[in-house]
Amino acid sequence: QSVLTQPPSASATPGQRVIISCSGSSSNIGSKYVTWYQQSPGTAPKVLIYKNDQRPSGVPDRFSGSKSGTSASLAISGLRSEDEADYYCTSWDISLSGRLFGGGTKLTVL
Amino acid sequence: EAQLVESGGGLVKPGESLRLSCAASGFPFSTYTMNWVRQAPGKGLEWISSITSRSDLIYYTDSLRGRFTVSRDNAKNSLFLQLNSLRVEDTAVYYCARETADERFDLWGQGTLVTVSS
């Protein structure tokens, strides 16, 4: 069981906004960066957000990240069919001296 | 173009060993921390291990420490993962990934499938 907790699924219709949460603790999200990845079936993960709220070049500004205390969120606005994928949060854990991934959230665009 | 290519996966029996390789090209491999991440069929991502550029710091997820060993050869631009005493639950696609200074895994290989079955 992941120490970073994400909802297993989320859904919304095209054009809507969806928020995916990631809950951790003071030893990970509370004190380290959060990164978000998008993974489509059969492909390797792709960075969406790093350093909590930074977008790599090429990632649309429809994707945004935030962090507050021991939780982080990924928001996707103007939802599109191609956003249907699995989304993972990750953070380093200073107590474990290891990296944690959330369990992943499967986003369905209805 | 920067690229990572994993190899070495395959079908093995429980208790056997495998050595995975990750060949890097198109970037200064010796300057990057590298990671291994796996994904069991239909499951989420699981971080396995990281190794700093000069192999001075190596970390493992607690559940795999002792069975899996990471190493690298900067002269050959290669990353390795030795998998020992394999179990059925180790069946997964194994990815190598490059880590930047701001902790993102910005480059991933295509993955190599390890299947452990009797």
mmCIF file of N, CA, C and O in Angstrom, chain A residues 10-102:
data_model
loop_
_atom_site.group_PDB
_atom_site.id
_atom_site.type_symbol
_atom_site.label_atom_id
_atom_site.label_comp_id
_atom_site.label_asym_id
_atom_site.label_seq_id
_atom_site.Cartn_x
_atom_site.Cartn_y
_atom_site.Cartn_z
ATOM 1 N N ALA A 10 -10.921 9.027 -11.292
ATOM 2 C CA ALA A 10 -11.559 10.327 -11.419
ATOM 3 C C ALA A 10 -12.165 10.386 -12.809
ATOM 4 O O ALA A 10 -11.709 9.697 -13.730
ATOM 5 N N SER A 11 -13.201 11.185 -12.935
ATOM 6 C CA SER A 11 -13.816 11.315 -14.255
ATOM 7 C C SER A 11 -14.430 12.693 -14.417
ATOM 8 O O SER A 11 -14.809 13.344 -13.433
ATOM 9 N N ALA A 12 -14.535 13.123 -15.645
ATOM 10 C CA ALA A 12 -15.148 14.406 -15.961
ATOM 11 C C ALA A 12 -15.409 14.434 -17.458
ATOM 12 O O ALA A 12 -14.914 13.588 -18.211
ATOM 13 N N THR A 13 -16.208 15.398 -17.866
ATOM 14 C CA THR A 13 -16.529 15.529 -19.277
ATOM 15 C C THR A 13 -15.575 16.512 -19.944
ATOM 16 O O THR A 13 -14.953 17.348 -19.265
ATOM 17 N N PRO A 14 -15.455 16.443 -21.256
ATOM 18 C CA PRO A 14 -14.567 17.373 -21.976
ATOM 19 C C PRO A 14 -14.892 18.821 -21.629
ATOM 20 O O PRO A 14 -16.064 19.207 -21.527
ATOM 21 N N GLY A 15 -13.818 19.604 -21.420
ATOM 22 C CA GLY A 15 -13.978 21.006 -21.099
ATOM 23 C C GLY A 15 -14.032 21.305 -19.620
ATOM 24 O O GLY A 15 -13.798 22.443 -19.205
ATOM 25 N N GLN A 16 -14.333 20.281 -18.823
ATOM 26 C CA GLN A 16 -14.421 20.493 -17.389
ATOM 27 C C GLN A 16 -13.032 20.527 -16.751
ATOM 28 O O GLN A 16 -12.006 20.286 -17.401
ATOM 29 N N ARG A 17 -13.036 20.812 -15.456
ATOM 30 C CA ARG A 17 -11.801 20.841 -14.667
ATOM 31 C C ARG A 17 -11.857 19.703 -13.673
ATOM 32 O O ARG A 17 -12.901 19.458 -13.056
ATOM 33 N N VAL A 18 -10.732 19.018 -13.524
ATOM 34 C CA VAL A 18 -10.662 17.922 -12.571
ATOM 35 C C VAL A 18 -9.429 18.139 -11.695
ATOM 36 O O VAL A 18 -8.400 18.651 -12.145
ATOM 37 N N ILE A 19 -9.562 17.760 -10.443
ATOM 38 C CA ILE A 19 -8.452 17.871 -9.505
ATOM 39 C C ILE A 19 -8.152 16.500 -8.927
ATOM 40 O O ILE A 19 -9.060 15.801 -8.451
ATOM 41 N N ILE A 20 -6.892 16.128 -8.967
ATOM 42 C CA ILE A 20 -6.443 14.846 -8.406
ATOM 43 C C ILE A 20 -5.576 15.144 -7.194
ATOM 44 O O ILE A 20 -4.627 15.933 -7.285
ATOM 45 N N SER A 21 -5.908 14.538 -6.080
ATOM 46 C CA SER A 21 -5.189 14.813 -4.834
ATOM 47 C C SER A 21 -4.148 13.749 -4.541
ATOM 48 O O SER A 21 -4.213 12.619 -5.040
ATOM 49 N N CYS A 22 -3.196 14.143 -3.719
ATOM 50 C CA CYS A 22 -2.115 13.243 -3.303
ATOM 51 C C CYS A 22 -1.786 13.597 -1.854
ATOM 52 O O CYS A 22 -1.312 14.705 -1.576
ATOM 53 N N SER A 23 -2.080 12.672 -0.966
ATOM 54 C CA SER A 23 -1.901 12.931 0.459
ATOM 55 C C SER A 23 -0.712 12.159 1.008
ATOM 56 O O SER A 23 -0.586 10.957 0.774
ATOM 57 N N GLY A 24 0.138 12.861 1.735
ATOM 58 C CA GLY A 24 1.322 12.218 2.289
ATOM 59 C C GLY A 24 1.511 12.581 3.746
ATOM 60 O O GLY A 24 0.536 12.640 4.504
ATOM 61 N N SER A 25 2.758 12.830 4.105
ATOM 62 C CA SER A 25 3.069 13.150 5.500
ATOM 63 C C SER A 25 4.216 14.151 5.571
ATOM 64 O O SER A 25 4.749 14.573 4.540
ATOM 65 N N SER A 26 4.593 14.494 6.785
ATOM 66 C CA SER A 26 5.647 15.488 6.975
ATOM 67 C C SER A 26 7.007 14.993 6.493
ATOM 68 O O SER A 26 7.891 15.802 6.207
ATOM 69 N N SER A 27 7.173 13.683 6.382
ATOM 70 C CA SER A 27 8.468 13.154 5.970
ATOM 71 C C SER A 27 8.605 13.055 4.446
ATOM 72 O O SER A 27 9.689 12.768 3.947
ATOM 73 N N ASN A 28 7.536 13.300 3.733
ATOM 74 C CA ASN A 28 7.638 13.282 2.269
ATOM 75 C C ASN A 28 7.091 14.588 1.691
ATOM 76 O O ASN A 28 7.837 15.569 1.572
ATOM 77 N N ILE A 29 5.823 14.639 1.361
ATOM 78 C CA ILE A 29 5.288 15.851 0.737
ATOM 79 C C ILE A 29 5.530 17.082 1.597
ATOM 80 O O ILE A 29 5.828 18.168 1.085
ATOM 81 N N GLY A 30 5.418 16.912 2.887
ATOM 82 C CA GLY A 30 5.576 18.047 3.794
ATOM 83 C C GLY A 30 6.942 18.691 3.779
ATOM 84 O O GLY A 30 7.095 19.838 4.231
ATOM 85 N N SER A 31 7.949 17.978 3.257
ATOM 86 C CA SER A 31 9.295 18.526 3.308
ATOM 87 C C SER A 31 10.076 18.356 2.010
ATOM 88 O O SER A 31 11.230 18.795 1.937
ATOM 89 N N LYS A 32 9.492 17.721 1.017
ATOM 90 C CA LYS A 32 10.195 17.497 -0.252
ATOM 91 C C LYS A 32 9.300 17.875 -1.438
ATOM 92 O O LYS A 32 8.098 18.067 -1.295
ATOM 93 N N TYR A 33 9.925 17.970 -2.594
ATOM 94 C CA TYR A 33 9.189 18.309 -3.807
ATOM 95 C C TYR A 33 8.230 17.190 -4.201
ATOM 96 O O TYR A 33 8.483 16.015 -3.969
ATOM 97 N N VAL A 34 7.157 17.614 -4.881
ATOM 98 C CA VAL A 34 6.220 16.675 -5.486
ATOM 99 C C VAL A 34 6.339 16.779 -7.000
ATOM 100 O O VAL A 34 6.419 17.876 -7.555
ATOM 101 N N THR A 35 6.359 15.638 -7.635
ATOM 102 C CA THR A 35 6.355 15.557 -9.085
ATOM 103 C C THR A 35 5.127 14.763 -9.519
ATOM 104 O O THR A 35 4.722 13.815 -8.828
ATOM 105 N N TRP A 36 4.548 15.172 -10.618
ATOM 106 C CA TRP A 36 3.385 14.469 -11.185
ATOM 107 C C TRP A 36 3.745 13.906 -12.552
ATOM 108 O O TRP A 36 4.380 14.586 -13.377
ATOM 109 N N TYR A 37 3.295 12.671 -12.799
ATOM 110 C CA TYR A 37 3.515 12.005 -14.082
ATOM 111 C C TYR A 37 2.190 11.598 -14.696
ATOM 112 O O TYR A 37 1.243 11.253 -13.987
ATOM 113 N N GLN A 38 2.185 11.612 -16.008
ATOM 114 C CA GLN A 38 1.064 11.101 -16.786
ATOM 115 C C GLN A 38 1.541 9.864 -17.531
ATOM 116 O O GLN A 38 2.630 9.873 -18.111
ATOM 117 N N GLN A 39 0.749 8.809 -17.487
ATOM 118 C CA GLN A 39 1.110 7.591 -18.201
ATOM 119 C C GLN A 39 -0.076 7.075 -19.002
ATOM 120 O O GLN A 39 -1.117 6.754 -18.438
ATOM 121 N N SER A 40 0.138 6.998 -20.286
ATOM 122 C CA SER A 40 -0.872 6.400 -21.168
ATOM 123 C C SER A 40 -0.545 4.922 -21.331
ATOM 124 O O SER A 40 0.611 4.525 -21.164
ATOM 125 N N PRO A 41 -1.546 4.100 -21.671
ATOM 126 C CA PRO A 41 -1.319 2.644 -21.751
ATOM 127 C C PRO A 41 -0.171 2.270 -22.680
ATOM 128 O O PRO A 41 -0.064 2.780 -23.796
ATOM 129 N N GLY A 42 0.707 1.409 -22.189
ATOM 130 C CA GLY A 42 1.796 0.909 -23.001
ATOM 131 C C GLY A 42 2.958 1.859 -23.199
ATOM 132 O O GLY A 42 3.871 1.571 -23.988
ATOM 133 N N THR A 43 2.933 2.972 -22.493
ATOM 134 C CA THR A 43 4.013 3.944 -22.652
ATOM 135 C C THR A 43 4.661 4.255 -21.309
ATOM 136 O O THR A 43 4.083 4.006 -20.248
ATOM 137 N N ALA A 44 5.854 4.819 -21.373
ATOM 138 C CA ALA A 44 6.539 5.230 -20.151
ATOM 139 C C ALA A 44 5.908 6.510 -19.606
ATOM 140 O O ALA A 44 5.303 7.286 -20.352
ATOM 141 N N PRO A 45 6.026 6.727 -18.307
ATOM 142 C CA PRO A 45 5.484 7.962 -17.721
ATOM 143 C C PRO A 45 6.154 9.212 -18.288
ATOM 144 O O PRO A 45 7.296 9.173 -18.740
ATOM 145 N N LYS A 46 5.407 10.312 -18.200
ATOM 146 C CA LYS A 46 5.882 11.599 -18.701
ATOM 147 C C LYS A 46 5.685 12.632 -17.592
ATOM 148 O O LYS A 46 4.637 12.670 -16.943
ATOM 149 N N VAL A 47 6.693 13.488 -17.392
ATOM 150 C CA VAL A 47 6.591 14.514 -16.352
ATOM 151 C C VAL A 47 5.578 15.584 -16.749
ATOM 152 O O VAL A 47 5.673 16.170 -17.828
ATOM 153 N N LEU A 48 4.636 15.848 -15.840
ATOM 154 C CA LEU A 48 3.675 16.930 -16.045
ATOM 155 C C LEU A 48 4.015 18.139 -15.199
ATOM 156 O O LEU A 48 3.939 19.278 -15.656
ATOM 157 N N ILE A 49 4.342 17.883 -13.938
ATOM 158 C CA ILE A 49 4.629 18.928 -12.969
ATOM 159 C C ILE A 49 5.831 18.485 -12.137
ATOM 160 O O ILE A 49 5.910 17.325 -11.726
ATOM 161 N N TYR A 50 6.748 19.401 -11.887
ATOM 162 C CA TYR A 50 7.875 19.131 -11.006
ATOM 163 C C TYR A 50 8.044 20.284 -10.028
ATOM 164 O O TYR A 50 7.474 21.366 -10.237
ATOM 165 N N LYS A 51 8.807 20.062 -8.979
ATOM 166 C CA LYS A 51 8.998 21.080 -7.937
ATOM 167 C C LYS A 51 7.656 21.672 -7.511
ATOM 168 O O LYS A 51 7.506 22.887 -7.402
ATOM 169 N N ASN A 52 6.704 20.783 -7.317
ATOM 170 C CA ASN A 52 5.359 21.091 -6.804
ATOM 171 C C ASN A 52 4.436 21.763 -7.815
ATOM 172 O O ASN A 52 3.256 21.408 -7.905
ATOM 173 N N ASP A 53 4.956 22.753 -8.551
ATOM 174 C CA ASP A 53 4.062 23.559 -9.382
ATOM 175 C C ASP A 53 4.683 24.030 -10.691
ATOM 176 O O ASP A 53 4.131 24.919 -11.353
ATOM 177 N N GLN A 54 5.805 23.450 -11.052
ATOM 178 C CA GLN A 54 6.485 23.871 -12.269
ATOM 179 C C GLN A 54 6.134 22.948 -13.436
ATOM 180 O O GLN A 54 6.073 21.729 -13.282
ATOM 181 N N ARG A 55 5.922 23.539 -14.600
ATOM 182 C CA ARG A 55 5.605 22.779 -15.800
ATOM 183 C C ARG A 55 6.814 22.716 -16.717
ATOM 184 O O ARG A 55 7.400 23.746 -17.035
ATOM 185 N N PRO A 56 7.180 21.519 -17.154
ATOM 186 C CA PRO A 56 8.255 21.433 -18.158
ATOM 187 C C PRO A 56 7.796 22.080 -19.451
ATOM 188 O O PRO A 56 6.594 22.177 -19.721
ATOM 189 N N SER A 57 8.744 22.501 -20.252
ATOM 190 C CA SER A 57 8.381 23.050 -21.554
ATOM 191 C C SER A 57 7.652 21.975 -22.356
ATOM 192 O O SER A 57 8.023 20.802 -22.320
ATOM 193 N N GLY A 58 6.605 22.403 -23.028
ATOM 194 C CA GLY A 58 5.827 21.471 -23.835
ATOM 195 C C GLY A 58 4.580 20.952 -23.146
ATOM 196 O O GLY A 58 3.710 20.390 -23.806
ATOM 197 N N VAL A 59 4.493 21.119 -21.843
ATOM 198 C CA VAL A 59 3.290 20.709 -21.121
ATOM 199 C C VAL A 59 2.305 21.879 -21.133
ATOM 200 O O VAL A 59 2.648 22.983 -20.697
ATOM 201 N N PRO A 60 1.104 21.647 -21.610
ATOM 202 C CA PRO A 60 0.125 22.750 -21.712
ATOM 203 C C PRO A 60 -0.180 23.355 -20.354
ATOM 204 O O PRO A 60 -0.138 22.674 -19.321
ATOM 205 N N ASP A 61 -0.517 24.650 -20.360
ATOM 206 C CA ASP A 61 -0.828 25.324 -19.093
ATOM 207 C C ASP A 61 -2.194 24.924 -18.548
ATOM 208 O O ASP A 61 -2.634 25.440 -17.520
ATOM 209 N N ARG A 62 -2.854 23.993 -19.213
ATOM 210 C CA ARG A 62 -4.080 23.399 -18.655
ATOM 211 C C ARG A 62 -3.754 22.559 -17.423
ATOM 212 O O ARG A 62 -4.652 22.280 -16.612
ATOM 213 N N PHE A 63 -2.498 22.162 -17.326
ATOM 214 C CA PHE A 63 -2.051 21.344 -16.202
ATOM 215 C C PHE A 63 -1.374 22.247 -15.178
ATOM 216 O O PHE A 63 -0.495 23.039 -15.512
ATOM 217 N N SER A 64 -1.791 22.123 -13.921
ATOM 218 C CA SER A 64 -1.167 22.907 -12.876
ATOM 219 C C SER A 64 -1.059 22.078 -11.605
ATOM 220 O O SER A 64 -1.865 21.176 -11.365
ATOM 221 N N GLY A 65 -0.048 22.403 -10.816
ATOM 222 C CA GLY A 65 0.161 21.680 -9.567
ATOM 223 C C GLY A 65 0.250 22.636 -8.402
ATOM 224 O O GLY A 65 0.621 23.797 -8.553
ATOM 225 N N SER A 66 -0.099 22.117 -7.232
ATOM 226 C CA SER A 66 0.000 22.909 -6.022
ATOM 227 C C SER A 66 0.311 21.984 -4.858
ATOM 228 O O SER A 66 0.118 20.766 -4.940
ATOM 229 N N LYS A 67 0.803 22.603 -3.798
ATOM 230 C CA LYS A 67 1.112 21.837 -2.590
ATOM 231 C C LYS A 67 0.770 22.686 -1.380
ATOM 232 O O LYS A 67 1.026 23.897 -1.352
ATOM 233 N N SER A 68 0.177 22.036 -0.388
ATOM 234 C CA SER A 68 -0.138 22.702 0.865
ATOM 235 C C SER A 68 0.071 21.709 1.998
ATOM 236 O O SER A 68 -0.622 20.685 2.061
ATOM 237 N N GLY A 69 1.021 22.017 2.853
ATOM 238 C CA GLY A 69 1.302 21.109 3.959
ATOM 239 C C GLY A 69 1.747 19.753 3.477
ATOM 240 O O GLY A 69 2.751 19.632 2.771
ATOM 241 N N THR A 70 0.997 18.732 3.833
ATOM 242 C CA THR A 70 1.363 17.361 3.476
ATOM 243 C C THR A 70 0.519 16.807 2.332
ATOM 244 O O THR A 70 0.454 15.590 2.132
ATOM 245 N N SER A 71 -0.106 17.691 1.586
ATOM 246 C CA SER A 71 -0.900 17.270 0.438
ATOM 247 C C SER A 71 -0.549 18.063 -0.799
ATOM 248 O O SER A 71 -0.098 19.206 -0.715
ATOM 249 N N ALA A 72 -0.760 17.432 -1.935
ATOM 250 C CA ALA A 72 -0.531 18.085 -3.216
ATOM 251 C C ALA A 72 -1.706 17.795 -4.133
ATOM 252 O O ALA A 72 -2.463 16.838 -3.905
ATOM 253 N N SER A 73 -1.844 18.631 -5.147
ATOM 254 C CA SER A 73 -2.940 18.449 -6.090
ATOM 255 C C SER A 73 -2.474 18.732 -7.501
ATOM 256 O O SER A 73 -1.621 19.588 -7.735
ATOM 257 N N LEU A 74 -3.064 18.008 -8.408
ATOM 258 C CA LEU A 74 -2.880 18.235 -9.837
ATOM 259 C C LEU A 74 -4.230 18.645 -10.389
ATOM 260 O O LEU A 74 -5.226 17.941 -10.189
ATOM 261 N N ALA A 75 -4.269 19.793 -11.040
ATOM 262 C CA ALA A 75 -5.500 20.255 -11.660
ATOM 263 C C ALA A 75 -5.346 20.230 -13.173
ATOM 264 O O ALA A 75 -4.305 20.620 -13.704
ATOM 265 N N ILE A 76 -6.381 19.745 -13.827
ATOM 266 C CA ILE A 76 -6.412 19.729 -15.288
ATOM 267 C C ILE A 76 -7.678 20.474 -15.704
ATOM 268 O O ILE A 76 -8.792 20.068 -15.357
ATOM 269 N N SER A 77 -7.494 21.570 -16.408
ATOM 270 C CA SER A 77 -8.641 22.345 -16.862
ATOM 271 C C SER A 77 -8.842 22.146 -18.357
ATOM 272 O O SER A 77 -7.949 21.655 -19.058
ATOM 273 N N GLY A 78 -10.017 22.500 -18.842
ATOM 274 C CA GLY A 78 -10.298 22.322 -20.265
ATOM 275 C C GLY A 78 -10.029 20.899 -20.708
ATOM 276 O O GLY A 78 -9.368 20.666 -21.720
ATOM 277 N N LEU A 79 -10.592 19.946 -19.965
ATOM 278 C CA LEU A 79 -10.297 18.536 -20.179
ATOM 279 C C LEU A 79 -10.509 18.115 -21.627
ATOM 280 O O LEU A 79 -11.495 18.516 -22.272
ATOM 281 N N ARG A 80 -9.577 17.312 -22.119
ATOM 282 C CA ARG A 80 -9.637 16.798 -23.485
ATOM 283 C C ARG A 80 -9.573 15.279 -23.459
ATOM 284 O O ARG A 80 -9.074 14.691 -22.506
ATOM 285 N N SER A 81 -10.024 14.671 -24.498
ATOM 286 C CA SER A 81 -10.076 13.204 -24.551
ATOM 287 C C SER A 81 -8.672 12.602 -24.398
ATOM 288 O O SER A 81 -8.516 11.534 -23.808
ATOM 289 N N GLU A 82 -7.679 13.300 -24.910
ATOM 290 C CA GLU A 82 -6.315 12.755 -24.830
ATOM 291 C C GLU A 82 -5.719 12.836 -23.419
ATOM 292 O O GLU A 82 -4.636 12.316 -23.177
ATOM 293 N N ASP A 83 -6.437 13.477 -22.509
ATOM 294 C CA ASP A 83 -5.983 13.524 -21.117
ATOM 295 C C ASP A 83 -6.324 12.233 -20.382
ATOM 296 O O ASP A 83 -5.886 12.038 -19.243
ATOM 297 N N GLU A 84 -7.082 11.377 -21.019
ATOM 298 C CA GLU A 84 -7.443 10.106 -20.386
ATOM 299 C C GLU A 84 -6.173 9.275 -20.245
ATOM 300 O O GLU A 84 -5.553 8.878 -21.235
ATOM 301 N N ALA A 85 -5.803 9.032 -18.996
ATOM 302 C CA ALA A 85 -4.528 8.368 -18.699
ATOM 303 C C ALA A 85 -4.476 8.091 -17.204
ATOM 304 O O ALA A 85 -5.409 8.397 -16.466
ATOM 305 N N ASP A 86 -3.371 7.502 -16.767
ATOM 306 C CA ASP A 86 -3.105 7.329 -15.351
ATOM 307 C C ASP A 86 -2.171 8.438 -14.885
ATOM 308 O O ASP A 86 -1.234 8.803 -15.592
ATOM 309 N N TYR A 87 -2.419 8.937 -13.680
ATOM 310 C CA TYR A 87 -1.634 10.030 -13.128
ATOM 311 C C TYR A 87 -1.042 9.610 -11.782
ATOM 312 O O TYR A 87 -1.747 9.040 -10.943
ATOM 313 N N TYR A 88 0.249 9.898 -11.621
ATOM 314 C CA TYR A 88 0.955 9.496 -10.408
ATOM 315 C C TYR A 88 1.649 10.691 -9.774
ATOM 316 O O TYR A 88 2.295 11.483 -10.471
ATOM 317 N N CYS A 89 1.553 10.770 -8.458
ATOM 318 C CA CYS A 89 2.362 11.727 -7.719
ATOM 319 C C CYS A 89 3.536 10.969 -7.106
ATOM 320 O O CYS A 89 3.477 9.749 -6.910
ATOM 321 N N THR A 90 4.605 11.697 -6.837
ATOM 322 C CA THR A 90 5.761 11.080 -6.213
ATOM 323 C C THR A 90 6.510 12.119 -5.395
ATOM 324 O O THR A 90 6.502 13.306 -5.706
ATOM 325 N N SER A 91 7.148 11.641 -4.341
ATOM 326 C CA SER A 91 7.950 12.502 -3.498
ATOM 327 C C SER A 91 8.993 11.645 -2.789
ATOM 328 O O SER A 91 8.774 10.441 -2.555
ATOM 329 N N TRP A 92 10.082 12.253 -2.461
ATOM 330 C CA TRP A 92 11.105 11.560 -1.670
ATOM 331 C C TRP A 92 10.656 11.538 -0.210
ATOM 332 O O TRP A 92 10.032 12.477 0.253
ATOM 333 N N ASP A 93 10.963 10.454 0.467
ATOM 334 C CA ASP A 93 10.634 10.363 1.880
ATOM 335 C C ASP A 93 11.945 10.365 2.683
ATOM 336 O O ASP A 93 12.761 9.460 2.538
ATOM 337 N N ILE A 94 12.090 11.362 3.560
ATOM 338 C CA ILE A 94 13.357 11.501 4.260
ATOM 339 C C ILE A 94 13.501 10.465 5.378
ATOM 340 O O ILE A 94 14.610 10.102 5.749
ATOM 341 N N SER A 95 12.414 9.960 5.883
ATOM 342 C CA SER A 95 12.503 8.925 6.924
ATOM 343 C C SER A 95 12.874 7.575 6.326
ATOM 344 O O SER A 95 13.651 6.822 6.904
ATOM 345 N N LEU A 96 12.319 7.271 5.178
ATOM 346 C CA LEU A 96 12.595 6.011 4.499
ATOM 347 C C LEU A 96 13.872 6.067 3.673
ATOM 348 O O LEU A 96 14.408 5.022 3.274
ATOM 349 N N SER A 97 14.349 7.281 3.402
ATOM 350 C CA SER A 97 15.464 7.461 2.452
ATOM 351 C C SER A 97 15.152 6.727 1.158
ATOM 352 O O SER A 97 15.960 5.952 0.625
ATOM 353 N N GLY A 98 13.956 7.005 0.673
ATOM 354 C CA GLY A 98 13.521 6.371 -0.562
ATOM 355 C C GLY A 98 12.414 7.185 -1.195
ATOM 356 O O GLY A 98 11.834 8.077 -0.566
ATOM 357 N N ARG A 99 12.168 6.877 -2.454
ATOM 358 C CA ARG A 99 11.123 7.609 -3.186
ATOM 359 C C ARG A 99 9.816 6.843 -3.117
ATOM 360 O O ARG A 99 9.790 5.608 -3.201
ATOM 361 N N LEU A 100 8.734 7.591 -2.990
ATOM 362 C CA LEU A 100 7.399 7.012 -2.963
ATOM 363 C C LEU A 100 6.603 7.473 -4.171
ATOM 364 O O LEU A 100 6.686 8.630 -4.584
ATOM 365 N N PHE A 101 5.836 6.551 -4.719
ATOM 366 C CA PHE A 101 4.836 6.896 -5.724
ATOM 367 C C PHE A 101 3.456 6.704 -5.111
ATOM 368 O O PHE A 101 3.250 5.771 -4.314
ATOM 369 N N GLY A 102 2.547 7.581 -5.488
ATOM 370 C CA GLY A 102 1.162 7.324 -5.145
ATOM 371 C C GLY A 102 0.649 6.123 -5.922
ATOM 372 O O GLY A 102 1.283 5.682 -6.887
#
